[in-house]
Tab-separated table of C-alpha atoms in Angstrom:
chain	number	residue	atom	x	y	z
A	1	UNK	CA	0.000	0.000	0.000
A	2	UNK	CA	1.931	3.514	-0.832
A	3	UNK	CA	0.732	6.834	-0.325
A	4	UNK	CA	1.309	8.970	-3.231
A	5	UNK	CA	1.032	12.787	-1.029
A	6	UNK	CA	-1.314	13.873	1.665
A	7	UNK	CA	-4.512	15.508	0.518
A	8	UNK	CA	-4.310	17.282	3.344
A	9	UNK	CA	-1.812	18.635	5.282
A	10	UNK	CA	-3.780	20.790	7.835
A	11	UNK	CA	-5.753	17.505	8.792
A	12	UNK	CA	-2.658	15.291	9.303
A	13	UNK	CA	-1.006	17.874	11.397
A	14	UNK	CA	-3.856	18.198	13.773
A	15	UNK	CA	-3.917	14.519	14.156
A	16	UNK	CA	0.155	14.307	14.929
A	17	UNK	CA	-0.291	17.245	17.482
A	18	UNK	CA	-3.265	15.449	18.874
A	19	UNK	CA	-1.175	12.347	19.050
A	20	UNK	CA	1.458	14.097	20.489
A	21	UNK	CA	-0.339	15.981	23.033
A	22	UNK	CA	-1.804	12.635	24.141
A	23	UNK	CA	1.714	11.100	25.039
A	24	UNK	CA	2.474	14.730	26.986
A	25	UNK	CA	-0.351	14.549	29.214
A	26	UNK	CA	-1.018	11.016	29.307
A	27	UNK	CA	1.987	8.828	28.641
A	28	UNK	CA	3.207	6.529	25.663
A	29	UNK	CA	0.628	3.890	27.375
A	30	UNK	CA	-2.383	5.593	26.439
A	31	UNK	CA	-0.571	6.924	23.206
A	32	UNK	CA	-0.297	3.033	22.383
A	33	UNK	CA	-3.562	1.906	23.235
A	34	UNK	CA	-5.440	4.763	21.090
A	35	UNK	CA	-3.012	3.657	18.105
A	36	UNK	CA	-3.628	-0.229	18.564
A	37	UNK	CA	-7.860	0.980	19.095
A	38	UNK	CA	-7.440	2.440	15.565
A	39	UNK	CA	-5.542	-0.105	14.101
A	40	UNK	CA	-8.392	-2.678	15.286
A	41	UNK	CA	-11.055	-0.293	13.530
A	42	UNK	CA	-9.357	0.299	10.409
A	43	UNK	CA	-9.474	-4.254	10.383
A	44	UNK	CA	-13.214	-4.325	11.186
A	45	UNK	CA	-13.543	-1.417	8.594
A	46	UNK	CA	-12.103	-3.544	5.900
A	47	UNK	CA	-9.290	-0.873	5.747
A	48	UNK	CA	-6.281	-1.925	3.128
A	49	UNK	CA	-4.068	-1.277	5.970
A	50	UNK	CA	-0.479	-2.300	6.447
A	51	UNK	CA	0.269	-4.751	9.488
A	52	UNK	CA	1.927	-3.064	11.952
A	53	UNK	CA	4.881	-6.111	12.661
A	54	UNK	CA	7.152	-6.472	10.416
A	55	UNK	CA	8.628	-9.982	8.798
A	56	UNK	CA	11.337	-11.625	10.716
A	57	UNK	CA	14.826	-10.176	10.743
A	58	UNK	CA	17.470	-11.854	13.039
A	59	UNK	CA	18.714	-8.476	15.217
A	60	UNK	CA	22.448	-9.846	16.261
A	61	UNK	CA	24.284	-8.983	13.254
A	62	UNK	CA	26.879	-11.604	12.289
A	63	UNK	CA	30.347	-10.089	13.489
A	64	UNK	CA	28.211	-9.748	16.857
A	65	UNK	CA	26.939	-13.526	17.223
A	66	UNK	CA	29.085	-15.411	19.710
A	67	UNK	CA	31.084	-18.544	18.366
A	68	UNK	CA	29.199	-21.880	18.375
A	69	UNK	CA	30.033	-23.745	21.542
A	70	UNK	CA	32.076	-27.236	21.375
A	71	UNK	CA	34.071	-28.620	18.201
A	72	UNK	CA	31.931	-28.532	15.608
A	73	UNK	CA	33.195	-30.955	13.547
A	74	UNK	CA	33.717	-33.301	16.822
A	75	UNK	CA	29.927	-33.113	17.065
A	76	UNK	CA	29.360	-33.563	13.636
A	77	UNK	CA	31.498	-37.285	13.478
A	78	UNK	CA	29.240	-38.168	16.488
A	79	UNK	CA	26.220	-37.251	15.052
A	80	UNK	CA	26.846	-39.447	12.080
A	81	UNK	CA	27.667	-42.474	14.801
A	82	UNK	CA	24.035	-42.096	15.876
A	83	UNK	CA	22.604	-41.737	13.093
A	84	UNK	CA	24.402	-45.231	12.102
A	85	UNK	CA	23.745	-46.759	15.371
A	86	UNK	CA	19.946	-45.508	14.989
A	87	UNK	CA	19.802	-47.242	11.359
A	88	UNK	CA	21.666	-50.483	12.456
A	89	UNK	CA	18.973	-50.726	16.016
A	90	UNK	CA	15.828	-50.199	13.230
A	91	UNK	CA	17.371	-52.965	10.644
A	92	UNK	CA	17.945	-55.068	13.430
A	93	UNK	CA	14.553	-55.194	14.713
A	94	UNK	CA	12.948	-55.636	11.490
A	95	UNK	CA	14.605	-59.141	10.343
A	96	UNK	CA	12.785	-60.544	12.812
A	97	UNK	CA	9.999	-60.197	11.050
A	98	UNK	CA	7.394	-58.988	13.774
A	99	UNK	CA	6.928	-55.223	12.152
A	100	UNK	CA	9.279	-53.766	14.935
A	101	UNK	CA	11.084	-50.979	12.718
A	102	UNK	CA	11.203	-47.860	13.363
A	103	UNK	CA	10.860	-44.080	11.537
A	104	UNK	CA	14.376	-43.291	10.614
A	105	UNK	CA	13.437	-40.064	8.304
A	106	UNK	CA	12.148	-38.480	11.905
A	107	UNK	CA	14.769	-38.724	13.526
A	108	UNK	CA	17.665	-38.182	10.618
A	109	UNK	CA	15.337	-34.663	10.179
A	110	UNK	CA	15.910	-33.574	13.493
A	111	UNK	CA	19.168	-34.648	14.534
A	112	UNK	CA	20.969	-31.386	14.324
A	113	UNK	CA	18.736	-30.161	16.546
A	114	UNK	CA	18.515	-33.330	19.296
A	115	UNK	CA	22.147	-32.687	19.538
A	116	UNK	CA	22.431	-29.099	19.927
A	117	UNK	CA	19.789	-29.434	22.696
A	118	UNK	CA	21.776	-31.951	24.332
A	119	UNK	CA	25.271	-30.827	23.654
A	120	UNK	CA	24.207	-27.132	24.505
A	121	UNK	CA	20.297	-26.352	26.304
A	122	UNK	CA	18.619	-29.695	28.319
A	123	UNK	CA	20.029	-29.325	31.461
A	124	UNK	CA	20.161	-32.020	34.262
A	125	UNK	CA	18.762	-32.257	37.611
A	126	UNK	CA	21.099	-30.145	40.147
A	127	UNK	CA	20.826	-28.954	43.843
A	128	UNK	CA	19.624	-25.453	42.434
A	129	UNK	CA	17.350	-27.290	39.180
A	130	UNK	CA	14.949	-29.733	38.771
A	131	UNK	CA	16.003	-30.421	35.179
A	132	UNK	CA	14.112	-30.221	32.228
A	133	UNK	CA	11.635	-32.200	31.180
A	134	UNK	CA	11.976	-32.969	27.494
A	135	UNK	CA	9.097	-35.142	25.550
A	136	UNK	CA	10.264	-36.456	22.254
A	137	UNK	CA	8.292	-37.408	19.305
A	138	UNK	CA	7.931	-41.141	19.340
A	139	UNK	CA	9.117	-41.790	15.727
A	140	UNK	CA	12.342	-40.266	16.796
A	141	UNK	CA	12.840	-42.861	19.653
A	142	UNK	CA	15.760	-44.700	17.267
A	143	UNK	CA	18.168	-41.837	17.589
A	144	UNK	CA	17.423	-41.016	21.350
A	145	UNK	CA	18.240	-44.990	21.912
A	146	UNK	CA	20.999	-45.048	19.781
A	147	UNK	CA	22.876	-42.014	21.270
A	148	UNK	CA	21.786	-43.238	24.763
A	149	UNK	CA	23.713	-46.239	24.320
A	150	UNK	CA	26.823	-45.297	22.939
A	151	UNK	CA	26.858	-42.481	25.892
A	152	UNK	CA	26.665	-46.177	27.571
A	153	UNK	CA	23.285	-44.903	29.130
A	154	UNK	CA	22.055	-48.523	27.469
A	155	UNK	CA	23.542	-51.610	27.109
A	156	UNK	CA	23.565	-53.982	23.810
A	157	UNK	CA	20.823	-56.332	25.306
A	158	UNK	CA	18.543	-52.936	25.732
A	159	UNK	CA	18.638	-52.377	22.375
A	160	UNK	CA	18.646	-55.557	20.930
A	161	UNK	CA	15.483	-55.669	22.798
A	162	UNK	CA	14.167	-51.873	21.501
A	163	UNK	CA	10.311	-51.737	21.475
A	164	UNK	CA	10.056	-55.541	22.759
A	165	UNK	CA	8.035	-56.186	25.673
A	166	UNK	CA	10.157	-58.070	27.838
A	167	UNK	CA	10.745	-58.747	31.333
């Protein structure tokens, strides 16, 4: 929507010194409710009215981000291990036949981001924390096993025995 001049000047400046005098004698609160009241109206009036947020732009500019935690590449080596381990668990279970498997695509999408939340965020029970609580998507149970047991959280027999009930 662009605004090709003001048809009238007189009228616009009455409503910026109205506006203005509004902030003056009754603060930027009531200066910001008035707008977002009008804003509302011009949406029930079918206005063509620009939105008033704008699209995402990331606001740390690159030379100001901080470096990336950890070894990048380090991370990247074990990521591939679970990924591996994760595949080899899911082929496992399904040559025995009894439709065990496992979703392999949900997890391999959202490995990056399992590990950065592990390597960097989820943080463990401590005197001063009661740890966070962390629900995964079920499909993407493979990976969680996988790095769980070669963190030696699991043992072999636990994962031969992934999604088996046994004793």
């Amino acid at each position: 929507m662009a605004f090709y001049g003001d048809t009238d000047a007189l009228e616009t400046q009455e409503w910026q010194d109205a506006f203005d005098s509004v902030i003056e004698h009754m603060g930027s609160e009531r200066a910001a409710f008035l707008l977002q009241m009008l804003y509302q109206r011009a949406i029930a009036k079918h206005l063509p009215i620009q939105r008033l947020n704008t699209p995402y732009l990331n606001t740390i500019s690159v030379d100001e981000q901080p470096a990336m935690p950890g070894d990048q590449d380090m991370e990247r080596r074990i990521r591939a291990l679970i990924r591996w381990n994760a595949l080899a668990m899911v082929l496992r279970a399904n040559k025995t036949g009894d439709d065990l498997g496992g979703h392999l695509a949900s997890f391999a999408s959202s490995a990056t981001l399992y590990d950065v939340g592990f390597n960097h965020f989820f943080r463990a029970t401590s005197d001063s924390f009661g740890g966070d609580l962390i629900y995964y998507q079920g499909h993407s149970a493979p990976g969680i096993y996988a790095r769980s047991f070669l963190e030696g959280r699991l043992t072999e027999e636990q994962l031969i025995n992934f999604r088996r009930e046994v004793g």
